[in-house]
């Protein structure tokens, strides 16, 4: 294939991408993005995870170490299907606090510390440089495959100049679309869409090559399975440590890689997209790796020995004479490399400008006038940073000579950015994580990584001398790069992963535990950890002396005149003011800071505002005051609540008492009319019969009869009056008790005999348990027997059963004796149960021959005097009363 | 500003939503387990790659993707709801 055609195809492809990006930018400008902001585009843009390393290198990886290449995809798969754990929070925080990069996130979480931002930026740049070199190398190699006549991929044609041209081209593209404007939110719709297109291209290319291999060269699925079994591909090594470590590493990398953070968090338009990507992105990864093993197997089979397996995706179709397929594969690889480089350099440039260039520039020009537009500085800084990042990548490629195996560099880069993880996870989930802890962790991790992984990757004698490899740093044998602390069993990567992450986490935790965070740190910590709890938390600014005009000037320098004026005007309107100058209230300062940090990062925005506001920053004392204020309010409200509950209770009790009183009053009225009736009836008959008797002339038997009636009626009157008297004595507590030892059984016997006079015509079946009644009580036997008689008579009177039965059960519990009287009648209705022990209470008028409704009231008073109680037992299948008496009544209680 | 205690027991729909979240949280754990199980397989005599291994991993992969796809709509709808107490 002519080399010129290849170059032309590349150029056409790039122009096509340009057009896509340009059109999308235009639509974004007029606010009509439509489906371009769909979850599909978001998911596809995430595919920059698959770089040229995965596009070409995976096949080589599979050819060399079997299934181990899958670990690079398994980690992200687990992270995405488990998005509810971490990614959801990450994206929410990113959107809520307008995070511009992972360095910005870390710096913002730990008190907007720019030092942390610088550290993360440096780590990211150092780790990304070899990675970018790797992309350049893969593009150069793939050019070489086409250029050389023999399709063995080993004769790159003028590799140096190709790499330069690719690097320059990429830098131009990135600068053109990555730094066109300084958005309030750092988003690049054009680039994201172009990357989504590239994602489709690389997927289609790889699937096409795979399909060609499976159905074109091999004879379908079953044949390819047979070939896999027959091929002597290395099995995935049973190295639990490396396998697990690589899954962990790739899982971490997908979170912490600057370019992944850029597309996943910064470019995210809608949190809902993440839910879709949680399965769609793993699906994409799976499709990308579906044909890797077949391509590797068939490649090893068909290609001459010694061919570079990294290039099988290209060389295989070429060798089979499929020129256009090879071209498609080439464009796929080209896409993988370019999209990665573009996004990575944008992400890095954002970090460099926000955390290194702008703070320095602000230090040198602290009082620049309104005229100079900081945005120009920011954009220029980014453009230079992009060029510098690519130059670094090219430099690394040039120095390393592009010889190292692709996968090794990729993993080392992964491990470098993974050092951010402890600070990130700790910052998101642990309020106790502090700035110093994060710094300790990052620096420790970075140092261990550099010493154990990055520097040794240049080979012995290059960055680290032969002696260091053999004898360790400073001749200390426990400081050998591949055997720290004497751990030689692990392979170098697992070894570096283990020690860097362990020491990093340990330093992070220790530093956090031992230091005390500043006020901004604590505010930010609470805000980040509790991001889902809603509410903005306490104000970050106290009311300052800032001149609104100075604020406006500063905002214009960063946001541009138009945007700043709009912001100030709407804020002024919200405060009910005309014009463009709102009061510098804490709320307004917060809003302004959030807007500015979307452009220049949280640390810089914070520093700029505090410069103008002076010492209006909150202090620990302010925080404590706010906290104690709210604690007081909470305590007060708790007190109110308690009081309210008490009031409710009292009201309930009062209501109950009132109901009872009302009912009692009704009862009392009824009783009065009744008692007059009761008194009047015997009186009437006494008067009538005594009149008859005074008239004389009566036969003696009639005289005797009338005399008896008069006598009976008089007795009834006496009984009634006795009862009333008795009750009043009992109630006044003036009753005399005769305490003596008495047998309970005898008392019940007496009571049963006495009660037989009541309605003697009814025959009752009495159930007793005689042995249990053999109890000697120290009490007033006569009074207690009186209660028993009353209860048994009541049963005889009111039990409405066909065959009346009465059960008497005795139990002894903790020095008290309980005697239950249970009949088999219909019992007492629930609504009346509360009233039966009241004076004058009588349920039915059916059987009022007995008394005036004083019996149970007397019983209750007696029991109270005896130190016991009487209660109605519901749910016993009839009327049931429980009498409780103390086993030994002491004198004092009487 | 009386602090309203979150209800101890939930209606059926929120209960299901919470269990869905639990399932979503468990998914990566299950996935990791399934991906690590092959480490415990008896080492084979020959060191060459067998197609059964490949098929196993891709099957696990597909299952994870399928489950995540099944959970996603419910979780996404859940996110639109006001945030409830996490438990």
XYZ file of C-alpha atoms in Angstrom, chain A residues 356-799:
444
model
C 0.889 25.950 38.697
C 0.754 28.763 36.156
C -2.122 30.882 37.444
C -1.052 30.872 41.095
C 2.441 31.893 40.029
C 1.115 34.579 37.710
C -1.147 35.914 40.422
C 1.791 36.112 42.771
C 3.759 38.136 40.271
C 0.874 40.350 39.217
C -1.130 40.648 42.390
C -2.739 43.972 41.542
C -3.361 43.846 37.859
C -5.898 46.330 36.611
C -9.258 45.708 35.094
C -7.910 45.954 31.624
C -5.923 42.776 31.491
C -7.992 39.705 30.977
C -6.892 36.765 33.020
C -8.687 34.494 30.611
C -6.069 35.216 27.998
C -3.429 34.127 30.459
C -5.332 30.967 31.347
C -5.910 30.027 27.733
C -2.333 30.786 26.755
C -1.103 28.760 29.693
C -3.209 25.846 28.620
C -2.053 26.004 25.044
C 1.541 26.052 26.115
C 0.854 23.254 28.585
C -0.685 21.084 25.895
C 2.315 21.631 23.661
C 4.625 20.959 26.593
C 2.881 17.739 27.560
C 3.115 16.459 24.010
C 6.709 17.582 23.794
C 7.447 15.666 26.970
C 5.774 12.610 25.530
C 7.753 12.945 22.341
C 10.914 13.472 24.340
C 10.305 10.337 26.319
C 9.624 8.422 23.125
C 12.781 9.775 21.597
C 14.929 8.977 24.620
C 13.525 5.529 25.306
C 13.897 4.732 21.613
C 10.437 3.235 21.452
C 11.653 -0.212 22.163
C 10.008 -1.290 25.401
C 7.033 -3.588 25.239
C 3.817 -1.576 25.199
C 2.051 -3.162 28.105
C 4.816 -2.668 30.620
C 4.817 1.129 30.274
C 1.052 1.270 30.441
C 0.940 -0.568 33.729
C 3.665 1.599 35.218
C 1.674 4.691 34.285
C -1.422 3.163 35.854
C 0.442 2.599 39.068
C 1.696 6.185 39.083
C -1.757 7.762 38.950
C -3.103 5.135 41.321
C -1.190 6.897 44.088
C -3.997 9.445 44.205
C -6.454 6.786 45.329
C -5.993 6.818 49.127
C -6.379 10.593 49.264
C -9.380 10.411 46.944
C -11.237 7.624 48.741
C -10.268 8.969 52.146
C -11.394 12.441 51.158
C -14.738 11.230 49.889
C -15.662 8.927 52.741
C -13.674 9.966 55.801
C -14.195 13.367 57.359
C -11.068 12.907 59.426
C -8.791 12.910 56.392
C -6.575 15.980 56.510
C -4.429 17.956 54.125
C -1.220 16.900 55.793
C -2.301 13.266 55.666
C -3.081 13.543 51.975
C 0.275 15.180 51.316
C 2.171 12.513 53.257
C 0.338 9.754 51.423
C 0.830 11.263 47.978
C 4.494 12.027 48.452
C 5.236 8.627 49.985
C 3.353 6.774 47.297
C 4.946 8.805 44.535
C 8.434 8.245 45.942
C 7.947 4.502 46.307
C 6.477 4.304 42.819
C 9.337 6.267 41.326
C 11.941 4.193 43.084
C 10.410 0.742 42.705
C 8.685 1.025 39.372
C 9.243 4.134 37.277
C 13.011 4.648 37.469
C 13.855 0.938 37.146
C 11.756 0.838 33.968
C 14.569 2.653 32.155
C 16.687 -0.414 32.772
C 19.687 -1.029 34.986
C 22.352 1.587 34.645
C 20.030 4.238 33.165
C 18.209 6.082 35.928
C 19.323 3.894 38.754
C 22.770 2.426 38.735
C 23.480 -1.272 38.568
C 24.691 -1.124 42.139
C 21.362 0.153 43.423
C 19.604 -2.786 41.774
C 21.979 -5.271 43.327
C 22.831 -3.833 46.722
C 20.009 -1.378 47.279
C 19.935 2.372 47.819
C 22.949 3.601 49.817
C 24.086 -0.022 49.919
C 21.165 -0.956 52.165
C 20.037 -4.370 51.019
C 16.465 -3.821 52.205
C 16.174 -0.882 49.812
C 16.523 -2.735 46.538
C 13.999 -1.409 43.973
C 12.547 -4.832 43.245
C 12.841 -6.256 46.750
C 11.888 -3.575 49.257
C 12.260 -4.816 52.804
C 13.485 -8.124 51.477
C 10.261 -9.075 49.685
C 11.569 -10.883 46.657
C 8.735 -13.286 45.993
C 6.571 -10.872 44.010
C 7.067 -9.852 40.401
C 8.231 -6.228 40.065
C 4.838 -4.731 39.262
C 2.958 -6.487 42.059
C 5.829 -5.619 44.332
C 5.668 -1.931 43.490
C 1.865 -1.955 43.685
C 1.918 -3.609 47.080
C 4.499 -1.375 48.689
C 3.441 1.915 47.133
C -0.219 1.478 48.026
C 0.524 0.127 51.495
C 2.978 2.845 52.456
C 0.849 5.497 50.779
C -2.260 4.483 52.705
C -0.329 4.135 55.939
C 1.230 7.596 55.596
C -2.136 9.073 54.652
C -3.915 7.572 57.655
C -1.144 8.359 60.079
C -0.812 11.947 58.865
C -4.572 12.429 59.097
C -4.775 10.971 62.568
C -1.982 13.083 63.951
C -2.860 16.491 62.525
C -5.675 18.922 63.096
C -7.495 20.256 60.038
C -8.032 23.948 59.464
C -11.517 25.454 59.224
C -11.765 25.394 55.436
C -10.598 21.799 55.425
C -13.243 20.821 57.904
C -15.930 22.655 55.965
C -14.896 21.052 52.719
C -14.552 17.659 54.342
C -18.067 17.803 55.692
C -19.415 19.116 52.390
C -17.756 16.366 50.327
C -18.420 13.430 52.606
C -22.054 14.394 53.123
C -22.701 15.555 49.578
C -25.920 13.523 49.355
C -27.388 14.993 52.506
C -28.265 18.146 50.647
C -27.949 21.604 52.111
C -24.913 23.752 51.561
C -23.681 23.586 55.113
C -22.465 26.650 56.936
C -21.348 29.674 54.991
C -17.755 29.725 53.973
C -17.420 33.457 54.185
C -18.147 35.836 56.921
C -19.378 39.218 55.738
C -16.267 40.969 54.567
C -15.192 44.429 53.684
C -14.769 43.611 50.022
C -15.664 46.337 47.590
C -18.254 44.963 45.165
C -16.519 46.891 42.435
C -13.214 45.170 43.085
C -14.980 41.825 43.031
C -16.584 42.676 39.732
C -13.234 43.682 38.273
C -11.725 40.416 39.354
C -14.645 38.359 38.095
C -14.388 40.082 34.733
C -10.770 39.138 34.500
C -11.668 35.481 34.772
C -15.178 35.055 33.476
C -15.137 37.773 30.859
C -17.064 40.996 30.907
C -20.389 39.686 29.666
C -20.655 36.681 31.975
C -19.421 38.549 35.031
C -21.887 41.393 34.541
C -24.755 38.945 34.114
C -23.753 37.125 37.279
C -23.497 40.313 39.318
C -26.693 41.728 37.951
C -28.729 38.660 38.794
C -27.181 38.527 42.251
C -28.073 42.186 42.800
C -31.618 41.541 41.637
C -31.869 38.644 44.082
C -30.896 41.034 46.840
C -33.521 43.445 45.648
C -31.083 45.992 44.313
C -30.849 47.812 41.031
C -27.688 47.890 39.013
C -24.690 45.612 38.860
C -23.227 45.765 42.354
C -24.710 43.384 44.900
C -23.704 43.498 48.552
C -20.808 41.156 49.292
C -22.954 38.855 51.412
C -21.574 35.458 52.370
C -24.053 33.790 50.037
C -22.967 35.913 47.121
C -19.297 35.289 47.843
C -20.014 31.559 47.833
C -21.730 31.744 44.478
C -18.974 33.828 43.018
C -16.308 31.470 44.280
C -18.104 28.477 42.829
C -18.306 30.176 39.423
C -14.665 31.181 39.473
C -13.482 27.755 40.575
C -15.186 26.296 37.507
C -12.673 28.266 35.458
C -9.470 28.383 37.446
C -9.901 25.704 40.107
C -11.050 25.907 43.678
C -7.718 26.821 45.241
C -7.045 29.775 42.960
C -10.605 31.047 43.130
C -10.483 30.874 46.876
C -7.162 32.646 47.069
C -8.342 35.424 44.765
C -11.482 36.123 46.718
C -9.787 36.040 50.083
C -7.273 38.534 48.727
C -10.093 41.013 48.226
C -12.198 40.132 51.208
C -9.341 40.238 53.672
C -9.576 38.207 56.812
C -13.247 37.528 56.485
C -12.592 33.865 56.188
C -14.267 31.751 58.781
C -12.121 30.631 61.665
C -12.380 27.584 63.856
C -14.070 29.788 66.452
C -16.716 30.804 63.951
C -17.335 27.174 63.139
C -17.646 26.306 66.769
C -20.025 29.214 67.323
C -22.202 28.079 64.468
C -22.090 24.540 65.760
C -22.966 25.498 69.326
C -25.707 27.794 68.094
C -27.323 25.010 66.201
C -26.748 22.681 69.125
C -28.590 25.140 71.345
C -31.427 25.365 68.909
C -31.599 21.624 68.779
C -31.568 21.318 72.541
C -34.276 23.935 72.811
C -36.421 22.147 70.287
C -35.851 18.877 72.095
C -37.046 20.545 75.285
C -40.075 21.895 73.467
C -40.774 18.470 72.132
C -40.566 16.918 75.579
C -42.837 19.567 77.001
C -45.297 19.092 74.224
C -45.338 15.355 74.788
C -45.961 15.967 78.468
C -48.793 18.338 77.665
C -50.327 15.793 75.368
C -50.128 13.208 78.097
C -51.674 15.521 80.665
C -54.428 16.492 78.278
C -55.154 12.833 77.682
C -55.332 12.149 81.397
C -57.563 15.152 81.911
C -59.859 14.076 79.151
C -60.114 10.632 80.682
C -60.813 12.049 84.111
C -63.423 14.339 82.686
C -65.177 11.490 80.951
C -65.170 9.540 84.146
C -66.526 12.490 86.086
C -69.277 13.065 83.603
C -70.289 9.453 83.748
C -70.093 9.464 87.517
C -72.245 12.498 87.723
C -74.817 10.802 85.552
C -74.553 7.759 87.778
C -74.905 9.900 90.838
C -78.043 11.559 89.535
C -79.401 8.162 88.716
C -78.444 6.973 92.179
C -80.064 9.881 93.916
C -83.311 9.305 92.163
C -82.869 5.645 92.819
C -81.942 5.964 96.453
C -84.949 8.144 97.040
C -86.885 5.443 95.321
C -85.162 2.792 97.440
C -85.887 4.673 100.599
C -89.329 5.578 99.554
C -90.484 2.090 98.615
C -89.897 0.531 102.049
C -91.143 3.731 103.694
C -94.312 3.621 101.664
C -95.023 0.038 102.549
C -94.123 0.625 106.217
C -96.446 3.595 106.335
C -99.234 1.782 104.531
C -99.052 -1.331 106.651
C -98.637 0.582 109.924
C -101.772 2.581 109.005
C -103.627 -0.655 108.460
C -102.354 -1.927 111.789
C -103.423 1.193 113.670
C -106.930 0.794 112.349
C -107.198 -2.472 114.348
C -109.893 -5.089 113.677
C -107.490 -7.426 112.028
C -107.154 -11.142 112.389
C -103.977 -12.021 114.293
C -102.411 -13.828 111.334
C -102.788 -10.719 109.206
C -101.277 -8.617 111.989
C -98.323 -10.985 112.163
C -97.934 -10.905 108.362
C -98.079 -7.116 108.122
C -95.766 -6.816 111.111
C -93.243 -9.029 109.335
C -93.453 -6.951 106.197
C -92.825 -3.808 108.216
C -89.954 -5.491 109.936
C -88.402 -6.683 106.646
C -88.708 -3.291 105.066
C -87.143 -1.663 108.099
C -84.281 -4.177 107.877
C -83.763 -3.287 104.263
C -83.585 0.352 105.138
C -81.125 -0.381 107.899
C -78.973 -2.444 105.571
C -78.884 0.343 103.066
C -77.917 2.847 105.683
C -75.345 0.405 107.138
C -73.742 0.067 103.760
C -73.500 3.779 103.300
C -72.054 4.186 106.765
C -69.594 1.365 106.235
C -68.419 2.880 103.006
C -67.844 6.269 104.509
C -65.900 4.738 107.396
C -63.760 2.757 104.989
C -63.149 5.732 102.782
C -62.055 7.891 105.662
C -59.538 5.261 106.645
C -60.812 5.242 110.214
C -61.719 1.591 110.120
C -60.319 -0.697 112.796
C -58.725 -3.844 111.470
C -58.375 -7.009 113.508
C -55.203 -8.551 112.185
C -54.881 -12.263 112.875
C -53.678 -15.428 111.215
C -56.504 -16.984 109.243
C -56.877 -19.885 106.912
C -57.902 -18.861 103.429
C -59.865 -22.051 102.823
C -61.968 -21.466 105.908
C -62.708 -17.947 104.791
C -63.860 -19.113 101.385
C -65.981 -21.837 103.021
C -67.631 -19.275 105.252
C -68.219 -16.966 102.328
C -69.782 -19.702 100.216
C -72.096 -20.689 102.999
C -73.125 -17.128 103.706
C -73.654 -16.303 100.066
C -75.971 -19.267 99.621
C -78.751 -17.074 100.996
C -78.653 -14.992 97.894
C -81.060 -16.433 95.366
C -81.083 -19.777 97.120
C -83.156 -21.232 94.293
C -80.149 -21.298 91.933
C -77.804 -24.203 92.191
C -74.190 -23.295 91.445
C -71.392 -25.643 90.545
C -68.329 -24.488 92.437
C -64.849 -25.425 91.172
C -62.118 -25.170 93.768
C -58.600 -26.380 94.194
C -58.552 -27.131 97.891
C -54.813 -27.814 98.372
C -53.889 -24.460 96.892
C -56.159 -22.747 99.371
C -54.207 -24.028 102.351
C -52.621 -20.666 103.004
C -52.469 -18.786 106.283
C -52.897 -15.099 105.821
C -52.247 -12.408 108.334
C -55.140 -10.101 107.642
C -58.574 -9.024 108.840
C -60.483 -12.241 108.193
C -63.955 -10.787 108.660
C -63.381 -7.986 106.192
C -61.815 -10.254 103.621
C -64.653 -12.727 103.998
C -67.043 -9.840 103.476
C -65.383 -9.171 100.130
C -65.636 -12.836 99.173
C -69.277 -12.966 100.123
C -69.952 -9.925 98.049
C -68.227 -11.366 95.004
C -69.911 -14.756 95.289
C -73.308 -13.168 95.840
C -72.774 -10.984 92.815
C -72.019 -14.063 90.811
C -75.143 -15.756 92.084
C -77.179 -12.687 91.327
C -75.907 -11.708 87.928
C -74.526 -14.842 86.311
